[in-house]
Short mmCIF file of C-alpha atoms and ligand atoms in Angstrom, two decimals:
data_model
loop_
_atom_site.label_atom_id
_atom_site.label_comp_id
_atom_site.label_asym_id
_atom_site.label_seq_id
_atom_site.Cartn_x
_atom_site.Cartn_y
_atom_site.Cartn_z
CA UNK A 1 0.07 -0.17 -0.12
CA UNK A 2 1.16 3.33 -0.82
CA UNK A 3 1.12 6.07 1.55
CA UNK A 4 0.82 10.09 1.23
CA UNK A 5 2.92 12.60 3.83
CA UNK A 6 1.45 15.41 5.33
CA UNK A 7 3.16 17.93 7.35
CA UNK A 8 2.02 20.15 10.25
CA UNK A 9 3.67 22.33 12.68
CA UNK A 10 6.94 19.78 11.44
CA UNK A 11 5.57 17.20 12.02
CA UNK A 12 4.88 14.42 9.15
CA UNK A 13 2.30 11.88 9.25
CA UNK A 14 1.65 9.15 6.68
CA UNK A 15 -1.73 8.58 5.53
CA UNK A 16 -2.89 5.59 3.78
CA UNK A 17 -3.52 6.15 -0.51
CA UNK A 18 -6.63 4.11 -2.38
CA UNK A 19 -6.96 3.78 -5.42
CA UNK A 20 -10.24 2.99 -7.21
CA UNK A 21 -10.44 0.49 -10.08
CA UNK A 22 -10.18 2.87 -12.65
CA UNK A 23 -7.26 4.34 -10.85
CA UNK A 24 -8.44 7.38 -9.38
CA UNK A 25 -6.44 8.20 -6.19
CA UNK A 26 -7.90 9.24 -2.71
CA UNK A 27 -5.77 10.29 0.70
CA UNK A 28 -7.22 8.30 3.63
CA UNK A 29 -7.82 11.10 5.61
CA UNK A 30 -9.97 8.98 8.12
CA UNK A 31 -7.57 9.27 10.89
CA UNK A 32 -5.85 12.67 10.28
CA UNK A 33 -7.65 14.72 13.24
CA UNK A 34 -6.51 11.61 15.75
CA UNK A 35 -3.17 12.11 14.21
CA UNK A 36 -2.57 15.67 14.41
CA UNK A 37 -5.56 17.13 15.34
CA UNK A 38 -5.97 19.15 12.55
CA UNK A 39 -9.39 18.39 10.08
CA UNK A 40 -9.37 19.23 6.38
CA UNK A 41 -11.53 22.12 4.56
CA UNK A 42 -13.41 21.74 1.50
CA UNK A 43 -16.58 23.87 1.70
CA UNK A 44 -18.42 22.45 -2.15
CA UNK A 45 -16.09 19.40 -1.45
CA UNK A 46 -14.13 20.05 -4.72
CA UNK A 47 -11.60 17.26 -3.87
CA UNK A 48 -13.43 15.47 -1.31
CA UNK A 49 -14.55 11.74 -1.64
CA UNK A 50 -17.28 11.46 0.72
CA UNK A 51 -17.24 6.73 0.26
CA UNK A 52 -16.32 4.41 -2.27
CA UNK A 53 -18.91 3.37 -4.23
CA UNK A 54 -19.45 0.84 -7.11
CA UNK A 55 -21.96 1.91 -8.82
CA UNK A 56 -21.31 4.73 -11.57
CA UNK A 57 -17.79 6.28 -12.81
CA UNK A 58 -17.66 9.65 -14.06
CA UNK A 59 -14.21 11.04 -15.85
CA UNK A 60 -15.04 14.56 -15.88
CA UNK A 61 -12.44 15.55 -18.40
CA UNK A 62 -12.72 12.83 -21.19
CA UNK A 63 -16.44 12.94 -20.88
CA UNK A 64 -17.44 9.24 -19.71
CA UNK A 65 -20.02 8.11 -17.63
CA UNK A 66 -20.49 4.26 -17.06
CA UNK A 67 -22.95 2.90 -14.81
CA UNK A 68 -21.82 -0.56 -12.92
CA UNK A 69 -19.04 0.27 -16.23
CA UNK A 70 -21.34 0.32 -19.25
CA UNK A 71 -20.99 3.75 -21.01
CA UNK A 72 -24.14 5.61 -21.08
CA UNK A 73 -24.22 6.00 -24.89
CA UNK A 74 -24.41 2.25 -24.90
CA UNK A 75 -27.34 1.97 -22.47
CA UNK A 76 -29.47 5.12 -24.18
CA UNK A 77 -29.18 3.13 -27.08
CA UNK A 78 -29.97 -0.22 -26.23
CA UNK A 79 -31.36 -0.64 -23.18
CA UNK A 80 -34.49 0.77 -21.26
CA UNK A 81 -35.50 2.92 -17.55
CA UNK A 82 -36.62 -0.78 -16.16
CA UNK A 83 -33.75 -2.58 -17.08
CA UNK A 84 -31.08 0.46 -16.53
CA UNK A 85 -32.74 0.66 -13.05
CA UNK A 86 -32.42 -2.92 -12.20
CA UNK A 87 -28.26 -2.91 -13.39
CA UNK A 88 -28.15 0.09 -10.91
CA UNK A 89 -29.73 -1.36 -8.16
CA UNK A 90 -27.97 -4.77 -8.38
CA UNK A 91 -24.64 -4.26 -10.17
CA UNK A 92 -25.48 -6.55 -13.07
CA UNK A 93 -27.38 -6.58 -15.84
CA UNK A 94 -30.67 -8.66 -15.12
CA UNK A 95 -31.22 -12.14 -16.62
CA UNK A 96 -34.89 -12.51 -19.04
CA UNK A 97 -36.36 -13.97 -15.87
CA UNK A 98 -35.26 -10.90 -13.29
CA UNK A 99 -36.69 -8.54 -15.79
CA UNK A 100 -39.40 -10.17 -16.62
CA UNK A 101 -40.62 -10.47 -13.10
CA UNK A 102 -39.08 -6.81 -11.82
CA UNK A 103 -41.38 -5.17 -14.56
CA UNK A 104 -44.40 -7.40 -13.21
CA UNK A 105 -43.40 -6.20 -9.41
CA UNK A 106 -43.62 -2.49 -11.01
CA UNK A 107 -46.92 -2.98 -12.55
CA UNK A 108 -48.16 -4.49 -9.44
CA UNK A 109 -46.98 -1.89 -6.85
CA UNK A 110 -47.94 1.19 -9.32
CA UNK A 111 -51.43 2.19 -7.47
CA UNK A 112 -50.87 4.56 -4.53
CA UNK A 113 -53.22 3.51 -1.60
CA UNK A 114 -56.53 5.44 -2.20
CA UNK A 115 -56.54 7.46 1.10
CA UNK A 116 -53.56 8.82 -0.43
CA UNK A 117 -55.45 10.96 -3.46
CA UNK A 118 -57.08 12.97 -0.83
CA UNK A 119 -53.94 14.70 0.13
CA UNK A 120 -53.41 16.21 -3.34
CA UNK A 121 -57.01 17.91 -2.82
CA UNK A 122 -55.47 19.99 0.22
CA UNK A 123 -52.63 21.74 -2.15
CA UNK A 124 -53.35 24.86 -4.18
CA UNK A 125 -53.62 24.42 -7.64
CA UNK A 126 -50.74 26.16 -8.49
CA UNK A 127 -48.83 24.19 -5.87
CA UNK A 128 -44.81 23.40 -7.57
CA UNK A 129 -45.32 19.38 -8.35
CA UNK A 130 -41.51 19.06 -6.53
CA UNK A 131 -43.11 20.32 -3.53
CA UNK A 132 -46.00 17.66 -3.74
CA UNK A 133 -43.85 15.11 -4.94
CA UNK A 134 -41.62 15.37 -1.73
CA UNK A 135 -44.09 15.63 0.91
CA UNK A 136 -46.07 12.35 -1.01
CA UNK A 137 -42.79 10.36 -0.89
CA UNK A 138 -42.15 11.18 2.52
CA UNK A 139 -46.26 10.27 3.29
CA UNK A 140 -45.30 6.82 1.74
CA UNK A 141 -43.77 5.93 5.14
CA UNK A 142 -46.78 6.58 6.84
CA UNK A 143 -48.69 3.54 4.76
CA UNK A 144 -45.39 1.40 4.61
CA UNK A 145 -43.57 1.78 8.04
CA UNK A 146 -39.80 0.55 7.72
CA UNK A 147 -40.41 -2.00 10.98
CA UNK A 148 -38.22 -5.01 9.41
CA UNK A 149 -34.80 -5.18 8.64
CA UNK A 150 -35.36 -7.06 5.54
CA UNK A 151 -38.11 -4.96 4.24
CA UNK A 152 -36.56 -2.48 2.19
CA UNK A 153 -36.07 -4.51 -1.16
CA UNK A 154 -39.99 -4.61 -1.68
CA UNK A 155 -40.06 -0.57 -0.34
CA UNK A 156 -37.66 0.09 -3.62
CA UNK A 157 -39.99 -1.50 -5.84
CA UNK A 158 -42.67 0.36 -4.41
CA UNK A 159 -40.45 3.78 -4.72
CA UNK A 160 -39.78 3.15 -8.57
CA UNK A 161 -43.36 1.81 -9.35
CA UNK A 162 -45.17 4.85 -7.44
CA UNK A 163 -43.42 8.05 -8.02
CA UNK A 164 -44.68 8.36 -11.86
CA UNK A 165 -48.39 7.29 -10.38
CA UNK A 166 -47.94 10.59 -7.68
CA UNK A 167 -45.79 12.66 -10.31
CA UNK A 168 -48.67 11.96 -12.82
CA UNK A 169 -51.49 12.90 -9.94
CA UNK A 170 -50.00 15.93 -8.93
CA UNK A 171 -50.02 17.36 -12.81
CA UNK A 172 -53.73 16.45 -13.24
CA UNK A 173 -54.65 17.64 -9.85
CA UNK A 174 -53.07 21.30 -11.13
CA UNK A 175 -54.57 21.21 -14.18
CA UNK A 176 -57.89 20.10 -12.28
CA UNK A 177 -58.48 16.75 -14.77
CA UNK A 178 -59.37 13.96 -12.92
CA UNK A 179 -56.91 11.12 -11.94
CA UNK A 180 -56.32 8.24 -14.30
CA UNK A 181 -55.51 5.04 -12.62
CA UNK A 182 -52.09 2.91 -13.71
CA UNK A 183 -52.63 -0.03 -16.27
CA UNK A 184 -51.20 -3.01 -16.15
CA UNK A 185 -50.91 -3.39 -19.76
CA UNK A 186 -49.10 -0.49 -20.35
CA UNK A 187 -44.92 -0.77 -19.87
CA UNK A 188 -43.18 1.80 -17.50
CA UNK A 189 -42.93 5.31 -19.54
CA UNK A 190 -45.78 4.46 -21.36
CA UNK A 191 -47.90 3.83 -18.16
CA UNK A 192 -46.39 7.28 -17.24
CA UNK A 193 -47.68 9.08 -20.15
CA UNK A 194 -50.76 8.07 -19.95
CA UNK A 195 -51.51 8.72 -16.57
CA UNK A 196 -50.26 12.48 -17.61
CA UNK A 197 -52.22 12.64 -20.84
CA UNK A 198 -54.84 10.49 -20.97
CA UNK A 199 -58.77 11.93 -20.22
CA UNK A 200 -61.79 9.25 -19.40
CA UNK A 201 -64.07 10.28 -21.75
CA UNK A 202 -61.42 9.34 -25.16
CA UNK A 203 -59.46 7.27 -26.11
CA UNK A 204 -55.01 8.20 -25.71
CA UNK A 205 -52.98 6.50 -27.63
CA UNK A 206 -49.59 6.27 -26.39
CA UNK A 207 -46.99 7.14 -28.90
CA UNK A 208 -43.82 4.82 -29.31
CA UNK A 209 -41.74 7.93 -30.27
CA UNK A 210 -42.44 9.30 -26.85
CA UNK A 211 -42.04 6.43 -25.17
CA UNK A 212 -38.50 5.39 -26.35
CA UNK A 213 -37.69 9.12 -25.82
CA UNK A 214 -38.78 8.83 -22.29
CA UNK A 215 -36.66 5.77 -21.55
CA UNK A 216 -34.10 7.36 -23.00
CA UNK A 217 -34.12 10.47 -20.79
CA UNK A 218 -34.67 8.28 -17.85
CA UNK A 219 -31.64 6.42 -18.38
CA UNK A 220 -29.69 9.65 -19.04
CA UNK A 221 -30.62 10.80 -15.66
CA UNK A 222 -30.54 7.84 -13.45
CA UNK A 223 -27.49 8.31 -11.61
CA UNK A 224 -24.22 10.31 -11.38
CA UNK A 225 -22.36 9.59 -8.47
CA UNK A 226 -22.01 11.86 -5.30
CA UNK A 227 -24.13 14.90 -7.11
CA UNK A 228 -25.69 17.42 -4.34
CA UNK A 229 -28.91 15.02 -4.01
CA UNK A 230 -27.29 11.91 -3.97
CA UNK A 231 -25.03 12.86 -1.62
CA UNK A 232 -28.00 14.58 0.63
CA UNK A 233 -29.89 10.93 0.11
CA UNK A 234 -27.08 9.34 1.68
CA UNK A 235 -26.67 11.32 4.18
CA UNK A 236 -29.75 11.46 5.24
CA UNK A 237 -29.52 7.42 5.32
CA UNK A 238 -26.45 7.12 7.40
CA UNK A 239 -28.79 8.24 10.24
CA UNK A 240 -30.71 5.27 9.22
CA UNK A 241 -34.01 7.18 8.48
CA UNK A 242 -35.91 5.16 6.99
CA UNK A 243 -35.61 4.94 2.98
CA UNK A 244 -39.00 7.58 1.92
CA UNK A 245 -37.58 10.01 4.17
CA UNK A 246 -34.16 10.03 2.73
CA UNK A 247 -35.51 9.93 -0.95
CA UNK A 248 -37.91 12.79 -0.18
CA UNK A 249 -35.06 14.61 1.14
CA UNK A 250 -32.90 13.95 -2.23
CA UNK A 251 -35.76 15.48 -4.09
CA UNK A 252 -35.63 18.42 -2.13
CA UNK A 253 -32.33 18.76 -2.75
CA UNK A 254 -32.60 18.20 -6.53
CA UNK A 255 -35.09 20.92 -6.73
CA UNK A 256 -32.80 23.88 -6.68
CA UNK A 257 -31.86 25.86 -9.74
CA UNK A 258 -28.39 24.63 -9.46
CA UNK A 259 -29.23 20.77 -9.61
CA UNK A 260 -32.06 19.06 -11.28
CA UNK A 261 -34.14 22.50 -11.28
CA UNK A 262 -31.59 23.89 -14.18
CA UNK A 263 -33.72 21.96 -16.66
CA UNK A 264 -37.15 24.44 -15.64
CA UNK A 265 -34.46 27.48 -15.86
CA UNK A 266 -33.23 26.40 -19.00
CA UNK A 267 -36.74 26.87 -20.49
CA UNK A 268 -37.38 29.58 -19.23
CA UNK A 269 -34.18 31.47 -20.18
CA UNK A 270 -34.91 30.21 -23.62
CA UNK A 271 -38.68 31.70 -23.29
CA UNK A 272 -37.48 34.90 -22.11
CA UNK A 273 -34.87 35.35 -24.73
CA UNK A 274 -37.33 34.43 -27.43
CA UNK A 275 -39.87 36.54 -25.87
CA UNK A 276 -37.24 39.53 -25.98
CA UNK A 277 -36.90 38.91 -29.53
CA UNK A 278 -34.24 36.32 -29.78
CA UNK A 279 -31.32 38.25 -29.57
CA UNK A 280 -29.02 35.47 -27.52
CA UNK A 281 -25.50 37.18 -27.86
CA UNK A 282 -27.17 40.29 -25.49
CA UNK A 283 -28.05 37.12 -22.57
CA UNK A 284 -24.15 36.02 -23.37
CA UNK A 285 -22.84 38.66 -22.74
CA UNK A 286 -24.95 39.17 -19.13
CA UNK A 287 -23.94 36.15 -18.06
CA UNK A 288 -20.44 36.95 -18.54
CA UNK A 289 -20.93 40.20 -16.70
CA UNK A 290 -19.79 39.89 -12.80
CA UNK A 291 -22.10 42.31 -11.82
CA UNK A 292 -25.33 40.93 -13.54
CA UNK A 293 -26.67 37.64 -11.38
CA UNK A 294 -27.57 36.21 -14.79
CA UNK A 295 -26.03 32.74 -15.47
CA UNK A 296 -26.44 30.92 -18.79
CA UNK A 297 -28.56 28.15 -17.07
CA UNK A 298 -27.61 24.69 -18.69
CA UNK A 299 -24.43 25.99 -18.98
CA UNK A 300 -21.48 24.51 -16.77
CA UNK A 301 -21.09 21.66 -14.30
CA UNK A 302 -18.92 20.09 -11.22
CA UNK A 303 -17.44 17.38 -12.83
CA UNK A 304 -17.72 17.59 -16.81
CA UNK A 305 -14.88 20.12 -17.78
CA UNK A 306 -14.81 18.94 -21.55
CA UNK A 307 -18.47 17.90 -22.88
CA UNK A 308 -21.14 16.17 -20.98
CA UNK A 309 -22.11 13.06 -22.80
CA UNK A 310 -25.47 13.42 -21.59
CA UNK A 311 -25.97 16.69 -23.45
CA UNK A 312 -24.41 14.95 -26.58
CA UNK A 313 -26.79 12.50 -26.72
CA UNK A 314 -29.53 14.76 -25.89
CA UNK A 315 -28.75 17.20 -28.33
CA UNK A 316 -28.98 14.36 -31.28
CA UNK A 317 -32.00 13.00 -29.45
CA UNK A 318 -34.26 16.46 -29.53
CA UNK A 319 -33.15 17.01 -33.30
CA UNK A 320 -34.95 13.51 -34.47
CA UNK A 321 -37.46 13.27 -31.78
CA UNK A 322 -38.80 16.77 -32.78
CA UNK A 323 -38.49 15.87 -36.76
CA UNK A 324 -40.36 12.73 -35.99
CA UNK A 325 -42.89 14.85 -34.63
CA UNK A 326 -43.35 17.17 -36.93
CA UNK A 327 -42.71 20.39 -34.33
CA UNK A 328 -40.60 22.87 -34.98
CA UNK A 329 -39.36 24.87 -32.16
CA UNK A 330 -38.08 28.16 -32.24
CA UNK A 331 -36.39 27.40 -28.74
CA UNK A 332 -34.42 24.84 -29.94
CA UNK A 333 -32.71 27.17 -32.44
CA UNK A 334 -32.40 29.42 -29.71
CA UNK A 335 -30.67 26.92 -27.91
CA UNK A 336 -28.41 26.00 -30.90
CA UNK A 337 -27.56 29.50 -31.29
CA UNK A 338 -26.03 29.84 -27.62
CA UNK A 339 -24.34 26.97 -27.34
CA UNK A 340 -22.35 27.46 -30.49
CA UNK A 341 -21.34 31.50 -29.78
CA UNK A 342 -21.01 30.48 -26.24
CA UNK A 343 -18.52 27.34 -27.25
CA UNK A 344 -16.45 30.26 -29.04
CA UNK A 345 -15.94 32.34 -26.50
CA UNK A 346 -12.91 32.82 -24.72
CA UNK A 347 -15.12 33.46 -21.00
CA UNK A 348 -16.76 29.97 -21.33
CA UNK A 349 -13.66 28.01 -23.12
CA UNK A 350 -10.88 29.21 -20.05
CA UNK A 351 -13.99 28.32 -17.48
CA UNK A 352 -14.54 24.85 -19.08
CA UNK A 353 -18.35 25.47 -19.24
CA UNK A 354 -20.07 23.87 -21.96
CA UNK A 355 -23.75 22.73 -21.92
CA UNK A 356 -25.02 20.14 -19.38
CA UNK A 357 -27.65 17.44 -19.46
CA UNK A 358 -30.34 19.98 -18.44
CA UNK A 359 -30.03 22.11 -22.14
CA UNK A 360 -31.53 19.92 -24.25
CA UNK A 361 -33.71 18.07 -21.98
CA UNK A 362 -36.24 20.87 -21.32
CA UNK A 363 -36.87 20.92 -25.18
CA UNK A 364 -37.81 17.12 -25.18
CA UNK A 365 -39.97 17.36 -22.32
CA UNK A 366 -41.86 20.23 -24.22
CA UNK A 367 -42.19 18.68 -27.02
CA UNK A 368 -43.68 15.72 -25.40
CA UNK A 369 -46.25 17.69 -24.05
CA UNK A 370 -44.34 17.61 -20.33
CA UNK A 371 -45.40 21.18 -18.87
CA UNK A 372 -42.38 23.53 -17.59
CA UNK A 373 -42.84 23.14 -14.00
CA UNK A 374 -42.91 19.38 -14.17
CA UNK A 375 -39.41 19.25 -15.76
CA UNK A 376 -37.51 19.03 -12.26
CA UNK A 377 -40.15 16.05 -11.30
CA UNK A 378 -38.98 14.17 -14.54
CA UNK A 379 -35.46 14.47 -13.46
CA UNK A 380 -36.54 12.98 -9.96
CA UNK A 381 -38.49 10.21 -11.80
CA UNK A 382 -35.21 9.31 -13.55
CA UNK A 383 -32.76 9.80 -10.84
CA UNK A 384 -34.97 7.47 -8.35
CA UNK A 385 -33.14 4.14 -9.43
CA UNK A 386 -29.38 5.87 -8.80
CA UNK A 387 -30.63 7.38 -5.43
CA UNK A 388 -32.08 3.65 -4.39
CA UNK A 389 -28.58 2.30 -5.54
CA UNK A 390 -26.64 4.77 -3.20
CA UNK A 391 -28.89 4.33 -0.37
CA UNK A 392 -28.96 0.18 -0.61
CA UNK A 393 -24.36 0.49 -0.97
CA UNK A 394 -24.79 2.61 1.90
CA UNK A 395 -27.06 0.48 4.06
CA UNK A 396 -25.59 -2.74 3.26
CA UNK A 397 -22.02 -1.64 3.65
CA UNK A 398 -20.07 -2.31 6.77
CA UNK A 399 -18.30 0.65 7.07
CA UNK A 400 -21.26 3.31 7.25
CA UNK A 401 -21.00 5.82 9.80
CA UNK A 402 -23.18 8.39 10.19
CA UNK A 403 -22.26 10.97 7.78
CA UNK A 404 -21.10 14.47 9.89
CA UNK A 405 -18.82 16.63 8.77
CA UNK A 406 -16.92 18.95 10.90
CA UNK A 407 -16.07 22.79 10.84
CA UNK A 408 -13.73 25.40 11.39
CA UNK A 409 -15.21 28.03 13.89
CA UNK A 410 -14.51 31.48 12.54
CA UNK A 411 -17.38 32.99 15.28
CA UNK A 412 -16.67 34.94 18.50
CA UNK A 413 -14.11 33.52 21.53
CA UNK A 414 -15.80 32.61 24.52
CA UNK A 415 -17.65 36.19 26.53
CA UNK A 416 -19.81 37.02 29.24
CA UNK A 417 -23.49 37.19 29.02
CA UNK A 418 -24.23 40.93 29.60
CA UNK A 419 -27.55 41.88 30.88
CA UNK A 420 -30.15 43.83 28.89
CA UNK A 421 -29.89 47.25 30.68
CA UNK A 422 -26.13 46.87 30.39
CA UNK A 423 -25.73 46.13 26.73
CA UNK A 424 -24.98 49.14 24.35
N1 CMC B 501 -23.02 30.71 -16.57
C1 CMC B 501 -21.80 32.06 -16.60
N2 CMC B 501 -20.90 31.98 -15.85
C2 CMC B 501 -20.81 30.49 -15.28
C3 CMC B 501 -21.98 29.56 -15.24
C4 CMC B 501 -22.86 29.84 -15.90
N3 CMC B 501 -23.76 28.71 -16.21
N4 CMC B 501 -21.64 28.65 -14.76
C5 CMC B 501 -19.89 28.66 -14.04
N5 CMC B 501 -19.66 30.08 -14.64
C6 CMC B 501 -18.37 30.61 -14.00
C7 CMC B 501 -18.61 31.07 -12.69
O1 CMC B 501 -18.81 32.54 -12.31
C8 CMC B 501 -17.25 30.97 -12.50
O2 CMC B 501 -16.68 32.47 -12.79
P1 CMC B 501 -15.22 33.10 -11.80
O3 CMC B 501 -14.03 31.68 -11.87
O4 CMC B 501 -14.40 34.21 -13.17
O5 CMC B 501 -15.55 33.31 -10.99
C9 CMC B 501 -16.69 30.05 -12.74
O6 CMC B 501 -17.62 29.55 -14.20
C10 CMC B 501 -16.31 28.57 -12.09
O7 CMC B 501 -18.14 28.53 -11.56
P2 CMC B 501 -18.60 27.71 -10.33
O8 CMC B 501 -19.75 28.63 -10.09
O9 CMC B 501 -17.46 28.03 -9.19
O10 CMC B 501 -18.72 26.19 -10.50
P3 CMC B 501 -19.12 25.20 -9.48
O11 CMC B 501 -18.70 23.77 -9.77
O12 CMC B 501 -19.55 25.53 -8.59
O13 CMC B 501 -20.64 25.05 -10.45
C11 CMC B 501 -22.61 24.46 -11.41
C12 CMC B 501 -21.15 24.47 -11.36
C13 CMC B 501 -23.58 23.88 -12.63
C14 CMC B 501 -23.37 24.98 -10.34
C15 CMC B 501 -22.70 25.70 -12.06
O14 CMC B 501 -21.54 25.88 -13.45
C16 CMC B 501 -23.44 26.73 -12.83
O15 CMC B 501 -24.21 27.34 -11.88
N6 CMC B 501 -24.41 26.22 -14.40
C17 CMC B 501 -26.05 26.55 -14.30
C18 CMC B 501 -26.77 25.77 -13.35
C19 CMC B 501 -27.03 24.41 -14.29
O16 CMC B 501 -27.08 24.46 -15.43
N7 CMC B 501 -26.88 23.62 -13.39
C20 CMC B 501 -26.92 22.12 -13.90
C21 CMC B 501 -26.12 20.91 -13.35
S1 CMC B 501 -26.30 19.81 -14.70
C22 CMC B 501 -27.37 19.02 -13.64
C23 CMC B 501 -27.16 18.58 -12.67
O17 CMC B 501 -26.40 17.17 -12.44
O18 CMC B 501 -27.67 18.51 -11.68
#
């Protein structure tokens, strides 16, 4: 085993070095504090590994993303969301029998308890569906209390099965339409689209082009190692909180515009530029201005510093799907122009800011008829198997201690309490 040396106040400490299967190097600082009294400081966790994980590999410089070793490009082209979910959760591609059983389980568990439908009535019509999703997922714990140690496998299935029902019910509620029950004869994605867009009065035919596009979108979102929401799920799970509470926390973390909420922010930005006359160059200038809060949403990534492989797949898919559906969207043109100009601009080049997964996903969701405020919900449905795989990895791991970072205190030193009459 190699070690790294750490010198502080003239004293040197040897720290073990950990190497991943792709030769990633980490210095194990677990004993640093007990040996030296010092801690490391890394706000935003730029250089901090929170765990060892066997689920997803990313090489941000090369634009590589693999789930359980399989390149994202192959999974997006050849797999579907249910199979990819199984892969993430179990580490291997399923056999035909395993996949059949998993699909049947997802169908069997797709309804939510009838009483839960009443919860939707309590929200105002313009409630953000991410708030509803997070609350509903947390509420599932009241129906499926985490009492037995081995009960979480069925709760994993319940969550993947029910999340699309909850999402579609939230949407139906927001537009004042009756909810549509899940159907046992539909695939995972077809079922979701049917619950979203069917109305009792008329026949709705699920478009296979949309089913394929949705499968791809969900696969591309399914995991991304230690991102903000996944790290949140692991953080909450480390306290031994139940699986529903942990996932609900992940949904809340995903909601922010710097994370999953960026897909909604991108579409709103493109609409704003369109309504403003389409002068995209003006907005690039604004994004570069340090005195202006405006950022080019859908650009930049903490890990990808060359290109985001998911964005590359999505750019092509957006073009193909819009063509197949016969849709011409002016926002796609603005997006392509923004991308072109930003990729040539020294500000973006020097900072290695490239389009990320959210830059094109909104265009596709819009073409599918999904309303803008549901975009982040779509991301959550996609990310769920990843969160669950991490939850499971943490719970099954033998070295899972409660997550408890330290801090460097910068506040006041000890001082005596001053009575109110003596305060200045
Ligand atoms: N537009 C303009 N400038 C930017 C942008 C942007 N979208 N992103 C980063 N910068 C600048 C930033 O101002 C900083 O400049 P300087 O060095 O002069 O101070 C530099 O680039 C580095 O940015 P940072 O904020 O330190 O980078 P980060 O790694 O902390 O943040 C990010 C990454 C994704 C939060 C950020 O790039 C961003 O806010 N992007 C827009 C939101 C977005 O699209 N988020 C979705 C991410 S992909 C989906 C997911 O996995 O969550």
